[in-house]
Short mmCIF file of C-alpha atoms and ligand atoms in Angstrom, two decimals:
data_model
loop_
_atom_site.label_atom_id
_atom_site.label_comp_id
_atom_site.label_asym_id
_atom_site.label_seq_id
_atom_site.Cartn_x
_atom_site.Cartn_y
_atom_site.Cartn_z
CA MET A 7 13.64 190.64 55.92
CA ARG A 8 13.33 192.77 59.33
CA VAL A 9 16.37 191.67 61.54
CA ALA A 10 16.67 192.86 65.03
CA VAL A 11 20.69 192.74 65.26
CA PHE A 12 21.66 192.74 69.24
CA SER A 13 24.92 193.11 70.90
CA THR A 14 26.25 195.26 68.22
CA LYS A 15 29.42 197.45 68.50
CA THR A 16 30.74 199.64 65.62
CA TYR A 17 32.56 197.26 64.02
CA ASP A 18 29.12 194.50 64.29
CA ARG A 19 27.70 197.46 61.95
CA ASP A 20 30.82 198.61 59.56
CA PHE A 21 30.73 195.14 58.90
CA PHE A 22 27.22 193.63 58.38
CA ARG A 23 26.45 196.70 56.34
CA ALA A 24 28.73 196.30 54.00
CA ALA A 25 28.06 192.90 53.46
CA ASN A 26 24.20 193.26 53.79
CA ALA A 27 24.66 195.59 50.05
CA ALA A 28 24.73 192.46 48.33
CA PHE A 29 21.70 191.05 50.24
CA GLY A 30 19.27 194.19 50.79
CA HIS A 31 17.93 192.84 54.45
CA GLU A 32 16.37 195.71 56.72
CA LEU A 33 18.72 195.47 59.60
CA VAL A 34 18.29 197.39 63.31
CA PHE A 35 20.64 197.41 65.34
CA PHE A 36 20.50 197.86 68.97
CA GLU A 37 23.33 198.15 71.52
CA ALA A 38 21.73 195.85 74.01
CA ARG A 39 22.10 192.31 75.06
CA LEU A 40 19.47 190.02 73.90
CA ASN A 41 17.82 189.11 77.31
CA SER A 42 14.57 188.74 79.40
CA GLN A 43 15.04 192.51 79.90
CA THR A 44 15.23 193.31 76.29
CA ALA A 45 13.51 191.04 74.37
CA THR A 46 10.30 193.09 73.55
CA LEU A 47 12.63 195.86 71.47
CA ALA A 48 12.63 192.19 69.25
CA LYS A 49 8.86 192.53 68.80
CA GLY A 50 7.67 192.82 65.18
CA PHE A 51 10.92 191.52 63.77
CA PRO A 52 10.18 188.01 61.41
CA ALA A 53 14.28 187.39 62.76
CA VAL A 54 16.96 188.32 65.09
CA CYS A 55 20.80 188.36 64.89
CA VAL A 56 22.79 187.22 68.02
CA PHE A 57 25.91 187.04 69.14
CA VAL A 58 27.57 185.05 71.86
CA ASN A 59 26.89 186.63 75.18
CA ASP A 60 23.26 186.95 74.36
CA ASP A 61 21.10 185.02 76.12
CA LEU A 62 18.68 182.88 74.66
CA ASP A 63 16.91 180.31 77.60
CA ALA A 64 12.88 179.16 77.43
CA ARG A 65 11.77 182.45 78.97
CA VAL A 66 13.60 184.70 75.97
CA LEU A 67 12.58 182.54 73.46
CA LEU A 68 9.33 182.20 74.24
CA MET A 69 9.00 186.29 74.29
CA LEU A 70 10.37 186.06 70.67
CA GLU A 71 8.13 183.85 69.52
CA ARG A 72 4.95 185.91 70.77
CA GLY A 73 6.63 188.82 68.96
CA GLY A 74 6.59 187.18 65.84
CA THR A 75 10.42 185.78 65.27
CA ARG A 76 10.83 183.01 63.38
CA LEU A 77 14.13 182.93 62.88
CA VAL A 78 17.19 183.19 65.57
CA ALA A 79 20.30 184.30 63.15
CA LEU A 80 23.82 183.65 65.19
CA ARG A 81 26.64 185.20 64.39
CA CYS A 82 29.25 182.71 65.76
CA ALA A 83 30.27 178.79 66.36
CA GLY A 84 28.59 178.42 69.62
CA PHE A 85 25.80 177.81 70.43
CA ASN A 86 25.36 176.83 74.10
CA ASN A 87 23.67 180.02 74.90
CA VAL A 88 20.07 178.66 73.16
CA ASP A 89 18.19 176.33 74.34
CA LEU A 90 18.08 174.25 71.80
CA GLN A 91 14.86 171.77 72.85
CA THR A 92 12.31 175.30 73.47
CA ALA A 93 13.83 176.65 70.39
CA ALA A 94 12.49 173.37 68.37
CA GLN A 95 9.35 172.83 70.64
CA LEU A 96 8.49 176.36 69.28
CA GLU A 97 9.26 175.87 65.91
CA LEU A 98 11.60 178.37 65.73
CA THR A 99 14.80 177.84 63.20
CA VAL A 100 18.29 178.47 64.55
CA ALA A 101 20.98 178.99 62.68
CA ARG A 102 25.11 179.77 63.41
CA VAL A 103 28.56 180.16 61.69
CA PRO A 104 30.15 177.26 62.10
CA ALA A 105 33.18 177.62 60.62
CA TYR A 106 33.98 181.27 58.92
CA SER A 107 37.36 180.93 60.30
CA PRO A 108 38.93 178.26 62.55
CA GLN A 109 42.02 179.67 61.64
CA ALA A 110 41.66 182.88 63.48
CA VAL A 111 40.87 181.16 66.10
CA ALA A 112 43.47 178.65 66.26
CA GLU A 113 46.29 181.60 65.69
CA HIS A 114 45.10 183.25 68.14
CA THR A 115 45.35 180.07 70.57
CA LEU A 116 48.89 180.24 69.55
CA ALA A 117 49.48 183.63 70.16
CA LEU A 118 48.50 182.89 73.64
CA ILE A 119 50.79 179.67 74.01
CA LEU A 120 54.03 181.69 73.24
CA ALA A 121 53.30 185.13 75.11
CA ALA A 122 52.51 182.73 78.33
CA ALA A 123 55.57 181.06 77.58
CA ARG A 124 57.80 184.23 77.15
CA ARG A 125 56.19 186.02 79.35
CA LEU A 126 55.82 188.83 76.33
CA HIS A 127 52.82 190.32 78.59
CA LYS A 128 55.23 191.53 81.06
CA ALA A 129 58.35 192.46 78.86
CA TYR A 130 55.99 194.53 76.36
CA ASN A 131 54.69 197.07 79.56
CA ARG A 132 58.66 196.94 80.76
CA VAL A 133 60.14 197.98 77.53
CA ARG A 134 57.71 200.73 77.65
CA GLU A 135 58.64 201.94 80.71
CA GLY A 136 62.46 201.88 80.25
CA ASN A 137 62.92 198.37 82.35
CA PHE A 138 65.22 196.02 80.40
CA SER A 139 65.72 194.08 83.53
CA LEU A 140 65.35 189.74 82.33
CA ASP A 141 64.31 188.95 85.87
CA GLY A 142 60.64 187.03 85.85
CA LEU A 143 60.91 186.58 82.32
CA LEU A 144 62.36 183.35 82.27
CA GLY A 145 60.61 181.32 79.82
CA MET A 146 60.27 178.07 78.34
CA ASP A 147 60.74 176.52 74.62
CA ILE A 148 57.63 175.03 72.94
CA ALA A 149 59.29 172.74 70.99
CA GLY A 150 60.15 168.97 72.41
CA LYS A 151 56.85 170.01 75.40
CA ILE A 152 54.06 167.51 75.28
CA ALA A 153 50.75 169.42 74.29
CA GLY A 154 47.14 167.81 75.10
CA VAL A 155 44.62 168.96 72.65
CA ILE A 156 41.11 168.61 74.07
CA GLY A 157 38.56 168.62 70.96
CA THR A 158 40.72 168.33 67.24
CA GLY A 159 36.84 169.41 65.48
CA ARG A 160 37.74 172.65 63.04
CA ILE A 161 39.34 174.64 65.59
CA GLY A 162 41.36 171.74 67.18
CA ARG A 163 42.91 169.79 64.56
CA LEU A 164 44.35 173.44 63.48
CA VAL A 165 46.12 174.05 66.52
CA ALA A 166 47.54 170.41 66.87
CA LYS A 167 48.66 171.04 63.20
CA ARG A 168 50.75 174.17 64.14
CA LEU A 169 51.94 172.21 67.67
CA LEU A 170 53.48 169.55 65.72
CA ALA A 171 54.93 172.48 63.68
CA PHE A 172 56.35 173.98 66.70
CA GLU A 173 57.85 170.01 67.56
CA CYS A 174 55.63 169.63 69.86
CA ARG A 175 54.50 165.85 70.91
CA VAL A 176 50.99 166.24 70.30
CA LEU A 177 48.62 164.01 72.23
CA ALA A 178 44.68 164.56 71.81
CA PHE A 179 41.11 163.65 72.77
CA ASP A 180 38.03 163.89 71.03
CA LEU A 181 34.75 161.75 70.64
CA ALA A 182 35.74 160.92 67.27
CA ALA A 183 39.78 160.70 66.54
CA ASP A 184 40.71 162.54 62.98
CA GLU A 185 42.44 160.60 60.78
CA GLU A 186 44.47 162.78 59.59
CA LEU A 187 46.03 164.18 62.69
CA ALA A 188 46.14 160.54 63.58
CA ALA A 189 48.43 160.11 60.46
CA SER A 190 50.19 163.22 61.20
CA GLY A 191 51.30 161.74 64.50
CA VAL A 192 49.16 162.96 66.98
CA GLU A 193 47.95 160.29 69.34
CA TYR A 194 44.47 160.02 70.77
CA LEU A 195 44.13 159.08 74.36
CA THR A 196 41.82 159.06 77.20
CA THR A 197 41.97 162.93 78.84
CA ASP A 198 43.33 161.64 82.18
CA GLU A 199 46.27 160.43 80.20
CA ILE A 200 46.56 163.49 78.48
CA PHE A 201 45.94 165.56 82.17
CA ARG A 202 48.85 163.47 83.50
CA ARG A 203 51.50 163.70 80.54
CA SER A 204 50.98 167.18 79.10
CA ASP A 205 53.14 170.06 79.68
CA ILE A 206 50.41 172.58 77.79
CA ILE A 207 47.02 171.63 78.05
CA THR A 208 44.37 173.54 75.61
CA LEU A 209 40.79 173.15 74.84
CA HIS A 210 39.22 173.31 71.93
CA CYS A 211 35.95 170.78 72.29
CA PRO A 212 32.18 172.78 72.58
CA LEU A 213 30.88 174.01 76.08
CA ALA A 214 27.51 171.26 76.64
CA PRO A 215 26.65 169.32 80.21
CA ALA A 216 29.42 166.71 79.84
CA THR A 217 32.53 169.67 79.28
CA ARG A 218 31.30 171.54 81.88
CA HIS A 219 33.90 172.47 84.17
CA LEU A 220 35.62 169.89 82.30
CA ILE A 221 38.73 171.82 84.46
CA ASN A 222 38.13 171.50 87.94
CA GLU A 223 39.49 169.99 91.46
CA GLU A 224 40.16 167.08 90.14
CA SER A 225 41.27 166.98 87.01
CA LEU A 226 43.50 169.95 88.10
CA ALA A 227 45.11 167.29 90.67
CA GLY A 228 46.34 164.68 87.98
CA MET A 229 47.62 167.19 86.18
CA LYS A 230 51.83 167.95 85.94
CA ARG A 231 52.67 170.63 88.19
CA GLY A 232 53.28 173.57 86.28
CA VAL A 233 51.31 172.80 83.68
CA MET A 234 50.06 175.49 81.11
CA LEU A 235 46.28 175.44 80.28
CA VAL A 236 44.96 177.59 77.73
CA ASN A 237 40.92 178.05 77.02
CA THR A 238 39.61 179.86 73.95
CA SER A 239 37.03 177.80 73.64
CA ARG A 240 34.32 178.81 76.30
CA GLY A 241 34.87 179.56 79.66
CA ALA A 242 32.69 177.61 81.58
CA LEU A 243 34.71 174.70 80.43
CA VAL A 244 36.83 175.73 83.50
CA ASP A 245 36.14 176.15 86.92
CA THR A 246 37.39 179.55 87.59
CA ARG A 247 37.78 179.03 91.30
CA ALA A 248 39.77 175.52 91.01
CA VAL A 249 42.33 177.34 88.46
CA THR A 250 42.69 180.53 90.60
CA ARG A 251 43.62 177.74 93.87
CA ALA A 252 46.00 175.98 91.35
CA LEU A 253 47.93 178.76 90.37
CA LYS A 254 48.71 180.25 94.15
CA SER A 255 49.65 176.58 94.88
CA GLY A 256 52.06 176.63 91.69
CA LYS A 257 50.17 173.65 89.90
CA ILE A 258 49.25 175.67 86.46
CA GLY A 259 53.07 177.36 85.73
CA ALA A 260 50.83 179.77 83.22
CA LEU A 261 47.28 180.45 82.61
CA ALA A 262 45.60 182.18 79.07
CA LEU A 263 42.41 182.80 78.23
CA ASP A 264 40.40 184.07 75.54
CA VAL A 265 37.05 183.22 77.48
CA TYR A 266 35.89 183.29 80.87
CA GLU A 267 32.61 181.69 82.65
CA GLU A 268 31.12 185.22 83.68
CA GLU A 269 32.03 186.73 80.32
CA ALA A 270 28.90 188.27 79.84
CA ASP A 271 29.28 191.17 82.33
CA LEU A 272 32.67 191.97 81.70
CA PHE A 273 34.26 191.18 78.02
CA PHE A 274 33.07 193.37 74.85
CA GLU A 275 32.94 197.13 77.29
CA ASP A 276 35.38 199.86 78.21
CA LEU A 277 35.02 198.99 81.82
CA SER A 278 38.39 200.50 82.18
CA ASN A 279 37.13 203.82 84.53
CA GLN A 280 34.67 201.61 86.34
CA VAL A 281 35.12 199.79 89.57
CA ILE A 282 34.73 196.23 88.67
CA GLN A 283 33.00 193.74 91.16
CA ASP A 284 34.21 190.19 89.64
CA ASP A 285 36.53 189.50 92.42
CA VAL A 286 37.55 186.27 91.24
CA PHE A 287 38.49 187.85 87.70
CA MET A 288 40.19 190.35 89.40
CA ARG A 289 42.36 188.11 91.48
CA MET A 290 43.24 186.02 88.65
CA LEU A 291 44.85 189.15 87.09
CA THR A 292 46.93 189.54 89.79
CA PHE A 293 49.12 186.18 88.50
CA PRO A 294 52.27 187.83 86.67
CA ASN A 295 51.70 184.12 85.00
CA VAL A 296 48.07 184.91 83.41
CA VAL A 297 47.57 186.28 80.06
CA ILE A 298 43.58 187.14 79.23
CA THR A 299 42.57 188.25 75.91
CA GLY A 300 38.62 189.38 75.81
CA HIS A 301 36.84 186.69 73.72
CA GLN A 302 38.89 188.03 70.43
CA ALA A 303 40.44 184.93 68.90
CA PHE A 304 37.67 185.34 66.63
CA PHE A 305 38.06 189.29 65.43
CA THR A 306 40.03 189.48 62.44
CA HIS A 307 39.07 190.92 59.23
CA GLN A 308 38.59 187.66 57.41
CA ALA A 309 37.10 186.03 60.04
CA MET A 310 34.02 189.08 60.21
CA GLU A 311 33.63 189.51 56.79
CA HIS A 312 32.81 185.65 56.05
CA ILE A 313 30.75 185.94 59.90
CA SER A 314 28.49 188.80 58.58
CA ARG A 315 28.21 187.34 54.68
CA GLN A 316 26.75 183.94 56.07
CA THR A 317 24.78 185.04 58.65
CA LEU A 318 23.08 187.26 55.97
CA GLU A 319 22.86 184.38 53.15
CA ASN A 320 20.93 182.01 56.34
CA ILE A 321 18.51 184.76 56.67
CA THR A 322 18.33 185.30 52.75
CA GLN A 323 17.77 181.43 52.93
CA PHE A 324 15.04 181.16 55.75
CA GLU A 325 13.05 183.93 53.80
CA ARG A 326 13.23 181.97 50.64
CA GLY A 327 11.69 179.07 52.49
CA GLU A 328 14.53 176.89 52.02
CA THR A 329 16.76 175.25 55.22
CA PRO A 330 19.61 177.73 56.18
CA VAL A 331 23.10 176.26 55.37
CA GLY A 332 24.12 177.40 59.17
CA SER A 333 20.47 175.51 61.13
CA ILE A 334 21.65 174.02 63.89
CA LYS A 335 21.12 169.71 62.84
CA TRP A 336 20.50 167.22 65.37
CA GLU A 337 24.61 166.00 64.33
CA ASP A 338 25.48 169.04 65.82
CA VAL A 339 23.84 168.95 68.96
CA ARG A 340 24.92 165.23 69.07
CA ALA A 341 28.62 166.50 68.85
CA THR A 342 28.70 168.93 71.86
CA GLY A 343 28.04 165.91 74.23
CA ALA A 344 24.44 167.47 74.70
CA ALA A 345 22.15 164.67 73.46
P1 NAD B 416 33.19 171.92 65.73
O1 NAD B 416 32.31 171.58 66.05
O2 NAD B 416 33.90 172.02 64.87
O3 NAD B 416 34.50 170.54 66.78
C1 NAD B 416 34.35 170.77 68.30
C2 NAD B 416 34.97 169.41 68.58
O4 NAD B 416 34.87 168.98 69.96
C3 NAD B 416 34.31 168.37 67.61
O5 NAD B 416 35.99 167.46 67.05
C4 NAD B 416 33.81 166.93 68.82
O6 NAD B 416 33.69 165.95 68.55
C5 NAD B 416 34.66 167.26 70.02
N1 NAD B 416 34.12 167.05 71.16
C6 NAD B 416 32.61 167.21 70.98
N2 NAD B 416 32.45 166.91 73.05
C7 NAD B 416 33.49 166.67 73.63
C8 NAD B 416 33.95 166.32 75.08
N3 NAD B 416 33.69 166.20 75.74
N4 NAD B 416 35.45 166.11 74.80
C9 NAD B 416 36.38 166.24 73.70
N5 NAD B 416 36.11 166.96 73.02
C10 NAD B 416 34.73 166.75 72.17
O7 NAD B 416 34.13 173.17 67.08
P2 NAD B 416 35.09 174.18 66.27
O8 NAD B 416 34.87 175.29 65.20
O9 NAD B 416 36.40 173.45 66.03
O10 NAD B 416 35.06 175.30 67.75
C11 NAD B 416 34.77 174.84 69.12
C12 NAD B 416 35.14 176.03 69.77
O11 NAD B 416 35.20 176.80 70.31
C13 NAD B 416 33.14 176.04 69.95
O12 NAD B 416 32.51 175.67 70.50
C14 NAD B 416 33.27 177.69 70.47
O13 NAD B 416 32.75 177.66 71.36
C15 NAD B 416 34.44 178.05 70.43
N6 NAD B 416 34.89 178.96 69.57
C16 NAD B 416 35.47 179.82 70.29
C17 NAD B 416 35.45 181.37 69.45
C18 NAD B 416 36.42 182.62 70.32
O14 NAD B 416 36.50 183.32 69.82
N7 NAD B 416 37.09 182.62 71.51
C19 NAD B 416 35.72 181.49 68.11
C20 NAD B 416 35.22 180.26 67.41
C21 NAD B 416 34.83 179.44 68.20
#
């Protein structure tokens, strides 16, 4: 099948070309992000393949449908960037890769927690400059801390297990409790209770209307002073301006992010020679207790292999007239709280 692959970098092309040897699709790679300005590039392609910051709003979907596209193959797990209602009205199939490597994201979450707790981001630069002073590097033990996990799906449950192994007391909230986690010692509580009691709060729920700005002025007010906040899920779960104020006041003691609500204008690009215009983001970077990675939690060999294979498999199944294994189902939408 002819596939227009948007937002591609060298690594995407390498992994997709290698995986495609077993599938034989005609892949046409575009560097451009898919949006209303670029949707015409997909004209005549029965399938498009897109990533987290491609914008599939109603207008773009209509342009795709008019251009002959029948399948939107997301090469990621989250699907908050697709207007699913419009896709359904236009009878477009939307497929994703629901579980390529939850371990990759869970491990990156732990890496961020440890980096923030031990100020590794500061230490790394200092040592390289011959500065071996420990001033400002005072860390905190993770063992014995109370960690709150919001969302215990594929990724959150692995994070919870790893935090238990680090001897944390783990509190969790999800729309449905995971029995196995509860049996292993994770305590399910309300979000208010988790915010009130946790030393570390880590977000693993999807972005949906119900979870947008879950971390806001009000929820921050109910947290412990000095709390560590971690977000490897989706940027808009967090009200960045409220978090910046909480960093200034000392309410947040450490912030570790892999996602940012306005990341589409920044992440995945080399902007090191440019003047970055996003003052909110740049202000966050000035705090010594903030660690940010640019949406790289998914980015491991194993995950990239799985993503490319499963995406191409979804396309093959669609081409054969079958329902792709990764096609988004009503239960998936309901699980986000969006319906
Ligand atoms: P999942 O669907 O397996 O789990 C999500 C869990 O959140 C489910 O158990 C669901 O019941 C729960 N949930 C829904 N609404 C909730 C709410 N209001 N409060 C608390 N919990 C709620 O998804 P997953 O594979 O664990 O992924 C979690 C998120 O991580 C995805 O939505 C995606 O956006 C993000 N993600 C980020 C990266 C990255 O590279 N940073 C990679 C993959 C996924």
